mmCIF file of C-alpha atoms in Angstrom:
data_model
loop_
_atom_site.group_PDB
_atom_site.id
_atom_site.type_symbol
_atom_site.label_atom_id
_atom_site.label_comp_id
_atom_site.label_asym_id
_atom_site.label_seq_id
_atom_site.Cartn_x
_atom_site.Cartn_y
_atom_site.Cartn_z
ATOM 1 C CA UNK A 1 16.882 38.833 -67.464
ATOM 2 C CA UNK A 2 14.100 40.706 -65.747
ATOM 3 C CA UNK A 3 11.249 41.933 -67.953
ATOM 4 C CA UNK A 4 7.960 43.706 -67.505
ATOM 5 C CA UNK A 5 6.191 40.523 -68.570
ATOM 6 C CA UNK A 6 7.592 38.534 -65.650
ATOM 7 C CA UNK A 7 5.171 36.849 -63.216
ATOM 8 C CA UNK A 8 3.640 39.517 -60.933
ATOM 9 C CA UNK A 9 5.262 39.233 -57.540
ATOM 10 C CA UNK A 10 5.549 41.441 -54.447
ATOM 11 C CA UNK A 11 9.288 42.235 -54.866
ATOM 12 C CA UNK A 12 8.519 43.640 -58.350
ATOM 13 C CA UNK A 13 6.110 46.115 -56.761
ATOM 14 C CA UNK A 14 8.744 46.658 -54.071
ATOM 15 C CA UNK A 15 11.434 47.785 -56.549
ATOM 16 C CA UNK A 16 9.005 49.913 -58.605
ATOM 17 C CA UNK A 17 7.913 51.702 -55.435
ATOM 18 C CA UNK A 18 11.512 52.287 -54.386
ATOM 19 C CA UNK A 19 12.560 53.600 -57.784
ATOM 20 C CA UNK A 20 9.485 55.644 -58.670
ATOM 21 C CA UNK A 21 9.166 57.324 -55.267
ATOM 22 C CA UNK A 22 12.417 59.116 -56.114
ATOM 23 C CA UNK A 23 10.598 60.612 -59.128
ATOM 24 C CA UNK A 24 7.077 61.532 -57.968
ATOM 25 C CA UNK A 25 5.916 62.771 -61.393
ATOM 26 C CA UNK A 26 6.302 59.257 -62.777
ATOM 27 C CA UNK A 27 3.988 56.426 -61.854
ATOM 28 C CA UNK A 28 2.824 53.083 -63.107
ATOM 29 C CA UNK A 29 -0.660 51.807 -62.415
ATOM 30 C CA UNK A 30 0.295 48.413 -60.995
ATOM 31 C CA UNK A 31 -2.906 46.575 -61.905
ATOM 32 C CA UNK A 32 -1.998 47.072 -65.593
ATOM 33 C CA UNK A 33 0.670 48.857 -67.579
ATOM 34 C CA UNK A 34 -1.862 50.986 -69.474
ATOM 35 C CA UNK A 35 -1.181 54.338 -67.862
ATOM 36 C CA UNK A 36 2.327 55.803 -67.898
ATOM 37 C CA UNK A 37 1.935 59.621 -67.842
ATOM 38 C CA UNK A 38 4.590 62.096 -68.942
ATOM 39 C CA UNK A 39 6.899 59.510 -70.471
ATOM 40 C CA UNK A 40 6.443 56.539 -72.752
ATOM 41 C CA UNK A 41 7.260 53.029 -71.580
ATOM 42 C CA UNK A 42 10.601 53.018 -73.430
ATOM 43 C CA UNK A 43 11.604 56.268 -71.792
ATOM 44 C CA UNK A 44 10.468 54.985 -68.403
ATOM 45 C CA UNK A 45 12.610 51.871 -68.789
ATOM 46 C CA UNK A 46 15.592 54.062 -69.676
ATOM 47 C CA UNK A 47 15.038 56.145 -66.563
ATOM 48 C CA UNK A 48 14.746 53.021 -64.411
ATOM 49 C CA UNK A 49 17.961 51.610 -65.879
ATOM 50 C CA UNK A 50 19.793 54.821 -65.056
ATOM 51 C CA UNK A 51 18.439 54.870 -61.519
ATOM 52 C CA UNK A 52 19.194 51.179 -61.050
ATOM 53 C CA UNK A 53 22.832 51.828 -61.926
ATOM 54 C CA UNK A 54 22.977 54.393 -59.169
ATOM 55 C CA UNK A 55 21.134 52.125 -56.732
ATOM 56 C CA UNK A 56 23.751 49.423 -57.061
ATOM 57 C CA UNK A 57 26.837 51.647 -57.189
ATOM 58 C CA UNK A 58 28.998 50.523 -54.272
ATOM 59 C CA UNK A 59 30.945 53.092 -52.265
ATOM 60 C CA UNK A 60 34.658 52.303 -52.682
ATOM 61 C CA UNK A 61 35.224 52.103 -48.916
ATOM 62 C CA UNK A 62 32.825 49.140 -48.639
ATOM 63 C CA UNK A 63 34.138 47.163 -51.591
ATOM 64 C CA UNK A 64 35.828 44.013 -50.362
ATOM 65 C CA UNK A 65 38.791 42.247 -51.949
ATOM 66 C CA UNK A 66 38.845 39.169 -49.710
ATOM 67 C CA UNK A 67 38.846 35.613 -51.024
ATOM 68 C CA UNK A 68 35.520 34.108 -52.141
ATOM 69 C CA UNK A 69 35.132 30.548 -50.873
ATOM 70 C CA UNK A 70 32.550 27.847 -51.624
ATOM 71 C CA UNK A 71 30.421 25.970 -49.107
ATOM 72 C CA UNK A 72 30.540 22.179 -49.047
ATOM 73 C CA UNK A 73 27.428 20.053 -49.447
ATOM 74 C CA UNK A 74 27.402 19.366 -45.723
ATOM 75 C CA UNK A 75 27.707 23.057 -44.893
ATOM 76 C CA UNK A 76 24.811 23.844 -47.215
ATOM 77 C CA UNK A 77 22.726 21.100 -45.648
ATOM 78 C CA UNK A 78 23.036 22.693 -42.218
ATOM 79 C CA UNK A 79 20.799 25.557 -43.405
ATOM 80 C CA UNK A 80 17.930 23.360 -44.616
ATOM 81 C CA UNK A 81 15.950 23.092 -41.336
ATOM 82 C CA UNK A 82 16.088 26.873 -40.975
ATOM 83 C CA UNK A 83 14.992 27.337 -44.622
ATOM 84 C CA UNK A 84 11.852 25.335 -43.856
ATOM 85 C CA UNK A 85 11.221 27.431 -40.769
ATOM 86 C CA UNK A 86 11.475 30.621 -42.862
ATOM 87 C CA UNK A 87 9.114 29.166 -45.441
ATOM 88 C CA UNK A 88 6.638 28.003 -42.788
ATOM 89 C CA UNK A 89 6.063 31.640 -41.756
ATOM 90 C CA UNK A 90 3.917 32.049 -44.869
ATOM 91 C CA UNK A 91 1.434 29.583 -43.365
ATOM 92 C CA UNK A 92 -1.573 30.696 -41.318
ATOM 93 C CA UNK A 93 -0.799 31.144 -37.596
ATOM 94 C CA UNK A 94 -3.382 28.500 -36.613
ATOM 95 C CA UNK A 95 -1.403 25.906 -38.572
ATOM 96 C CA UNK A 96 2.005 26.951 -37.243
ATOM 97 C CA UNK A 97 0.653 26.973 -33.693
ATOM 98 C CA UNK A 98 -0.627 23.420 -34.156
ATOM 99 C CA UNK A 99 2.466 22.632 -36.279
ATOM 100 C CA UNK A 100 0.428 20.993 -39.030
ATOM 101 C CA UNK A 101 1.261 23.434 -41.850
ATOM 102 C CA UNK A 102 2.183 20.829 -44.449
ATOM 103 C CA UNK A 103 5.610 20.079 -45.946
ATOM 104 C CA UNK A 104 7.478 22.802 -44.058
ATOM 105 C CA UNK A 105 6.170 21.585 -40.707
ATOM 106 C CA UNK A 106 6.752 17.966 -41.629
ATOM 107 C CA UNK A 107 10.392 18.751 -42.401
ATOM 108 C CA UNK A 108 10.940 19.696 -38.741
ATOM 109 C CA UNK A 109 8.771 17.223 -36.813
ATOM 110 C CA UNK A 110 10.426 17.862 -33.450
ATOM 111 C CA UNK A 111 9.356 21.508 -33.293
ATOM 112 C CA UNK A 112 7.355 22.654 -30.240
ATOM 113 C CA UNK A 113 5.267 25.718 -31.030
ATOM 114 C CA UNK A 114 4.884 28.360 -28.296
ATOM 115 C CA UNK A 115 3.064 31.256 -29.969
ATOM 116 C CA UNK A 116 2.002 32.588 -33.351
ATOM 117 C CA UNK A 117 0.220 35.664 -34.667
ATOM 118 C CA UNK A 118 -0.387 38.185 -37.415
ATOM 119 C CA UNK A 119 -3.114 38.455 -40.036
ATOM 120 C CA UNK A 120 -0.939 38.436 -43.166
ATOM 121 C CA UNK A 121 -2.117 41.891 -44.187
ATOM 122 C CA UNK A 122 -1.706 44.711 -41.645
ATOM 123 C CA UNK A 123 0.577 42.462 -39.554
ATOM 124 C CA UNK A 124 2.839 39.834 -41.052
ATOM 125 C CA UNK A 125 2.456 36.256 -39.822
ATOM 126 C CA UNK A 126 4.995 35.136 -37.201
ATOM 127 C CA UNK A 127 5.630 32.202 -34.913
ATOM 128 C CA UNK A 128 7.942 31.227 -32.033
ATOM 129 C CA UNK A 129 8.829 27.818 -30.726
ATOM 130 C CA UNK A 130 11.637 25.459 -29.847
ATOM 131 C CA UNK A 131 13.505 22.877 -31.929
ATOM 132 C CA UNK A 132 14.854 20.488 -29.303
ATOM 133 C CA UNK A 133 17.153 18.671 -31.761
ATOM 134 C CA UNK A 134 18.817 21.943 -32.747
ATOM 135 C CA UNK A 135 18.701 23.203 -29.156
ATOM 136 C CA UNK A 136 17.340 26.614 -30.102
ATOM 137 C CA UNK A 137 14.316 28.864 -29.952
ATOM 138 C CA UNK A 138 13.074 29.663 -33.476
ATOM 139 C CA UNK A 139 11.636 33.066 -34.348
ATOM 140 C CA UNK A 140 10.182 33.318 -37.860
ATOM 141 C CA UNK A 141 8.457 36.160 -39.743
ATOM 142 C CA UNK A 142 6.438 36.063 -42.947
ATOM 143 C CA UNK A 143 7.772 37.738 -46.071
ATOM 144 C CA UNK A 144 5.921 40.064 -48.413
ATOM 145 C CA UNK A 145 2.382 38.943 -49.301
ATOM 146 C CA UNK A 146 1.505 40.027 -52.859
ATOM 147 C CA UNK A 147 -2.202 39.960 -52.034
ATOM 148 C CA UNK A 148 -1.835 42.334 -49.096
ATOM 149 C CA UNK A 149 -1.361 45.909 -50.305
ATOM 150 C CA UNK A 150 -0.481 47.096 -46.798
ATOM 151 C CA UNK A 151 2.470 44.728 -46.831
ATOM 152 C CA UNK A 152 3.660 46.159 -50.143
ATOM 153 C CA UNK A 153 3.189 49.706 -48.841
ATOM 154 C CA UNK A 154 5.430 48.813 -45.890
ATOM 155 C CA UNK A 155 8.187 47.968 -48.353
ATOM 156 C CA UNK A 156 7.681 51.335 -50.060
ATOM 157 C CA UNK A 157 8.281 53.413 -46.905
ATOM 158 C CA UNK A 158 11.982 53.468 -47.465
ATOM 159 C CA UNK A 159 13.289 56.498 -45.583
ATOM 160 C CA UNK A 160 15.926 55.990 -42.907
ATOM 161 C CA UNK A 161 14.847 56.903 -39.353
ATOM 162 C CA UNK A 162 16.088 56.513 -35.803
ATOM 163 C CA UNK A 163 14.937 53.405 -33.996
ATOM 164 C CA UNK A 164 12.170 53.613 -31.385
ATOM 165 C CA UNK A 165 13.912 54.487 -28.124
ATOM 166 C CA UNK A 166 11.414 52.469 -26.052
ATOM 167 C CA UNK A 167 11.945 49.282 -28.050
ATOM 168 C CA UNK A 168 15.672 49.900 -28.603
ATOM 169 C CA UNK A 169 16.893 51.616 -25.417
ATOM 170 C CA UNK A 170 20.415 52.921 -25.104
ATOM 171 C CA UNK A 171 21.348 52.864 -28.793
ATOM 172 C CA UNK A 172 23.232 55.671 -30.496
ATOM 173 C CA UNK A 173 21.129 58.199 -32.399
ATOM 174 C CA UNK A 174 23.378 57.511 -35.403
ATOM 175 C CA UNK A 175 21.764 54.067 -35.855
ATOM 176 C CA UNK A 176 18.970 54.264 -38.403
ATOM 177 C CA UNK A 177 16.726 51.752 -40.172
ATOM 178 C CA UNK A 178 14.185 51.543 -42.997
ATOM 179 C CA UNK A 179 11.124 53.249 -41.498
ATOM 180 C CA UNK A 180 8.608 50.823 -42.983
ATOM 181 C CA UNK A 181 10.477 47.759 -41.785
ATOM 182 C CA UNK A 182 10.902 49.292 -38.327
ATOM 183 C CA UNK A 183 7.216 50.135 -38.095
ATOM 184 C CA UNK A 184 6.289 46.562 -39.059
ATOM 185 C CA UNK A 185 8.711 45.076 -36.509
ATOM 186 C CA UNK A 186 7.243 47.301 -33.801
ATOM 187 C CA UNK A 187 3.774 45.773 -34.333
ATOM 188 C CA UNK A 188 4.910 42.359 -33.079
ATOM 189 C CA UNK A 189 7.969 43.200 -31.013
ATOM 190 C CA UNK A 190 6.536 42.829 -27.496
ATOM 191 C CA UNK A 191 4.488 39.697 -28.384
ATOM 192 C CA UNK A 192 7.553 38.048 -29.925
ATOM 193 C CA UNK A 193 9.691 39.020 -26.921
ATOM 194 C CA UNK A 194 7.177 37.529 -24.496
ATOM 195 C CA UNK A 195 7.000 34.315 -26.542
ATOM 196 C CA UNK A 196 10.801 33.996 -26.688
ATOM 197 C CA UNK A 197 11.084 34.507 -22.915
ATOM 198 C CA UNK A 198 8.380 31.845 -22.384
ATOM 199 C CA UNK A 199 10.149 29.426 -24.707
ATOM 200 C CA UNK A 200 13.482 29.910 -22.901
ATOM 201 C CA UNK A 201 11.967 29.432 -19.441
ATOM 202 C CA UNK A 202 9.838 26.443 -20.499
ATOM 203 C CA UNK A 203 12.440 24.490 -22.413
ATOM 204 C CA UNK A 204 15.651 25.700 -20.772
ATOM 205 C CA UNK A 205 17.417 26.496 -24.027
ATOM 206 C CA UNK A 206 20.069 29.196 -24.268
ATOM 207 C CA UNK A 207 20.079 29.839 -28.020
ATOM 208 C CA UNK A 208 17.732 31.882 -30.195
ATOM 209 C CA UNK A 209 17.743 31.650 -34.005
ATOM 210 C CA UNK A 210 15.830 34.225 -36.022
ATOM 211 C CA UNK A 211 14.820 33.416 -39.576
ATOM 212 C CA UNK A 212 12.825 35.021 -42.373
ATOM 213 C CA UNK A 213 12.536 35.604 -46.095
ATOM 214 C CA UNK A 214 12.256 39.012 -47.857
ATOM 215 C CA UNK A 215 10.302 41.386 -45.623
ATOM 216 C CA UNK A 216 10.322 38.625 -42.988
ATOM 217 C CA UNK A 217 14.103 38.781 -43.016
ATOM 218 C CA UNK A 218 14.058 42.555 -42.645
ATOM 219 C CA UNK A 219 11.757 42.289 -39.591
ATOM 220 C CA UNK A 220 13.941 39.494 -38.280
ATOM 221 C CA UNK A 221 17.132 41.558 -38.639
ATOM 222 C CA UNK A 222 15.520 44.244 -36.512
ATOM 223 C CA UNK A 223 14.550 41.515 -34.021
ATOM 224 C CA UNK A 224 18.206 40.452 -33.936
ATOM 225 C CA UNK A 225 19.074 43.869 -32.534
ATOM 226 C CA UNK A 226 15.941 44.248 -30.385
ATOM 227 C CA UNK A 227 15.786 40.889 -28.582
ATOM 228 C CA UNK A 228 19.341 40.892 -27.112
ATOM 229 C CA UNK A 229 18.607 44.291 -25.548
ATOM 230 C CA UNK A 230 15.872 42.631 -23.447
ATOM 231 C CA UNK A 231 17.153 39.048 -23.006
ATOM 232 C CA UNK A 232 20.491 38.411 -21.342
ATOM 233 C CA UNK A 233 21.462 35.684 -18.841
ATOM 234 C CA UNK A 234 23.836 33.902 -21.210
ATOM 235 C CA UNK A 235 21.417 33.564 -24.152
ATOM 236 C CA UNK A 236 23.094 33.693 -27.558
ATOM 237 C CA UNK A 237 21.546 34.834 -30.838
ATOM 238 C CA UNK A 238 22.090 34.052 -34.507
ATOM 239 C CA UNK A 239 20.093 34.930 -37.629
ATOM 240 C CA UNK A 240 19.568 33.256 -41.004
ATOM 241 C CA UNK A 241 17.761 35.195 -43.717
ATOM 242 C CA UNK A 242 16.830 34.648 -47.346
ATOM 243 C CA UNK A 243 16.440 37.299 -50.038
ATOM 244 C CA UNK A 244 17.101 40.030 -47.449
ATOM 245 C CA UNK A 245 16.731 43.657 -48.587
ATOM 246 C CA UNK A 246 19.004 46.272 -47.059
ATOM 247 C CA UNK A 247 17.500 47.307 -43.742
ATOM 248 C CA UNK A 248 19.560 50.131 -42.234
ATOM 249 C CA UNK A 249 22.499 52.484 -42.478
ATOM 250 C CA UNK A 250 26.141 51.646 -41.909
ATOM 251 C CA UNK A 251 25.890 52.063 -38.144
ATOM 252 C CA UNK A 252 22.939 49.655 -38.089
ATOM 253 C CA UNK A 253 24.740 47.147 -40.289
ATOM 254 C CA UNK A 254 27.744 47.195 -37.974
ATOM 255 C CA UNK A 255 25.516 46.813 -34.894
ATOM 256 C CA UNK A 256 23.927 43.694 -36.398
ATOM 257 C CA UNK A 257 27.408 42.216 -36.078
ATOM 258 C CA UNK A 258 28.775 38.884 -37.202
ATOM 259 C CA UNK A 259 25.945 36.612 -36.098
ATOM 260 C CA UNK A 260 23.954 37.099 -39.332
ATOM 261 C CA UNK A 261 23.899 34.903 -42.434
ATOM 262 C CA UNK A 262 21.875 36.216 -45.377
ATOM 263 C CA UNK A 263 21.485 33.884 -48.352
ATOM 264 C CA UNK A 264 20.760 35.312 -51.809
ATOM 265 C CA UNK A 265 19.600 33.208 -54.744
ATOM 266 C CA UNK A 266 21.070 33.699 -58.230
ATOM 267 C CA UNK A 267 19.796 36.904 -59.862
ATOM 268 C CA UNK A 268 17.389 37.906 -57.105
ATOM 269 C CA UNK A 269 17.542 41.740 -57.092
ATOM 270 C CA UNK A 270 15.765 42.312 -53.769
ATOM 271 C CA UNK A 271 19.068 42.120 -51.798
ATOM 272 C CA UNK A 272 20.399 45.044 -53.877
ATOM 273 C CA UNK A 273 17.673 47.478 -52.705
ATOM 274 C CA UNK A 274 17.241 50.001 -51.201
ATOM 275 C CA UNK A 275 20.422 51.336 -52.782
ATOM 276 C CA UNK A 276 23.622 52.251 -51.030
ATOM 277 C CA UNK A 277 23.386 55.745 -52.524
ATOM 278 C CA UNK A 278 20.341 56.168 -50.250
ATOM 279 C CA UNK A 279 22.503 55.325 -47.230
ATOM 280 C CA UNK A 280 21.529 51.638 -46.825
ATOM 281 C CA UNK A 281 24.061 48.865 -46.191
ATOM 282 C CA UNK A 282 24.007 45.113 -45.568
ATOM 283 C CA UNK A 283 25.708 43.520 -42.569
ATOM 284 C CA UNK A 284 28.442 40.994 -43.195
ATOM 285 C CA UNK A 285 27.535 37.331 -43.719
ATOM 286 C CA UNK A 286 26.353 37.101 -47.323
ATOM 287 C CA UNK A 287 26.109 33.687 -48.984
ATOM 288 C CA UNK A 288 25.323 33.859 -52.708
ATOM 289 C CA UNK A 289 23.888 30.949 -54.684
ATOM 290 C CA UNK A 290 25.372 31.122 -58.186
ATOM 291 C CA UNK A 291 23.707 29.913 -61.383
ATOM 292 C CA UNK A 292 25.910 26.829 -61.224
ATOM 293 C CA UNK A 293 24.420 25.932 -57.839
ATOM 294 C CA UNK A 294 27.646 26.747 -55.993
ATOM 295 C CA UNK A 295 27.090 28.545 -52.671
ATOM 296 C CA UNK A 296 29.710 31.287 -52.329
ATOM 297 C CA UNK A 297 30.735 32.814 -49.010
ATOM 298 C CA UNK A 298 31.097 36.557 -49.677
ATOM 299 C CA UNK A 299 33.234 38.275 -47.026
ATOM 300 C CA UNK A 300 32.689 41.859 -46.002
ATOM 301 C CA UNK A 301 29.706 44.077 -46.682
ATOM 302 C CA UNK A 302 28.072 44.382 -50.121
ATOM 303 C CA UNK A 303 30.912 42.478 -51.788
ATOM 304 C CA UNK A 304 31.169 43.616 -55.422
ATOM 305 C CA UNK A 305 32.588 40.327 -56.734
ATOM 306 C CA UNK A 306 30.652 38.751 -59.626
ATOM 307 C CA UNK A 307 30.373 35.699 -57.361
ATOM 308 C CA UNK A 308 28.268 37.803 -54.956
ATOM 309 C CA UNK A 309 24.967 39.612 -55.386
ATOM 310 C CA UNK A 310 26.179 43.189 -55.945
ATOM 311 C CA UNK A 311 28.454 42.064 -58.753
ATOM 312 C CA UNK A 312 26.127 39.432 -60.160
ATOM 313 C CA UNK A 313 23.105 41.786 -60.329
ATOM 314 C CA UNK A 314 24.599 45.179 -61.230
ATOM 315 C CA UNK A 315 21.153 46.692 -61.965
ATOM 316 C CA UNK A 316 17.714 45.628 -60.833
ATOM 317 C CA UNK A 317 16.593 45.170 -64.428
ATOM 318 C CA UNK A 318 19.255 42.501 -64.798
ATOM 319 C CA UNK A 319 17.641 40.582 -61.952
ATOM 320 C CA UNK A 320 15.111 37.774 -62.150
ATOM 321 C CA UNK A 321 12.031 38.144 -59.993
ATOM 322 C CA UNK A 322 11.441 34.379 -59.928
ATOM 323 C CA UNK A 323 14.757 33.782 -58.166
ATOM 324 C CA UNK A 324 13.518 35.569 -55.054
ATOM 325 C CA UNK A 325 11.534 32.593 -53.757
ATOM 326 C CA UNK A 326 14.362 30.136 -54.362
ATOM 327 C CA UNK A 327 14.987 27.334 -54.528
ATOM 328 C CA UNK A 328 17.315 27.369 -51.547
ATOM 329 C CA UNK A 329 18.853 23.892 -51.667
ATOM 330 C CA UNK A 330 15.574 22.586 -53.084
ATOM 331 C CA UNK A 331 13.246 24.592 -50.839
ATOM 332 C CA UNK A 332 10.887 27.170 -52.347
ATOM 333 C CA UNK A 333 9.507 29.852 -50.053
ATOM 334 C CA UNK A 334 5.766 29.750 -49.426
ATOM 335 C CA UNK A 335 3.120 27.663 -47.728
#
């Protein structure tokens, strides 16, 4: 059960921003819980519970009734190299460029780094390289950094907006994404594109895999739409994300297609926000790790089964902030 005494973590600030921005007369001073104007803490919690119920209310048209299946141990193990790549994005770019970032780098010793960047504050860390054994380019973006207020503010800019026509040419005006996530993706888009093109030409691979955790997953999902618009010639794309928040509207979720896998851990509430009542939707491809350790394949979009995130975490206050970082088959996110 989530409580206000839980360890301070970026997704907690994320959800408070998302909820409180809908009610501008209410605020919490995040450095302490000493100032709660206009309402007492008990009343504030009641308001948040009510809002949270709305946030997670699933439109009937998107509720899926397909069979929930479980992944085998070997199927789960396939994700582990990519989990380490997502975790490595929290490491400083100098270490990912040299590929000496510690346990996450050691887990994938055959990786050849091509480029890295970001400052972890105004621009999230990122890196691009090639895993020869997997035969794919890897693109990885850092998740939310609790010590970087600009990163948290990015999460808070939750309005839907049309995608940049220069970066995303030829797309329908009906396709919209979280404005903060889109702005963050735009900061690194051309550098990441150049690095991916260099990796493809240098190593001759024809696959690109995009990974990321939390905000890094949101940036990566936008990359999964952006990169194929600028790279063709038989290159295929897939994406694997962890603790992914909702990134865009229904048209965006459909455009992301069936090449996305997003893995959610136990009672992590970040994948349930921003809410569907605000117009946000997940793409297909959810895998939910249950309390028992079983990995459930959740068909459709925002599956309401109790074996999937929407059903397992019906309100954000029933979530557990510590589940956001994992473990994902034994791997905790972070450098």
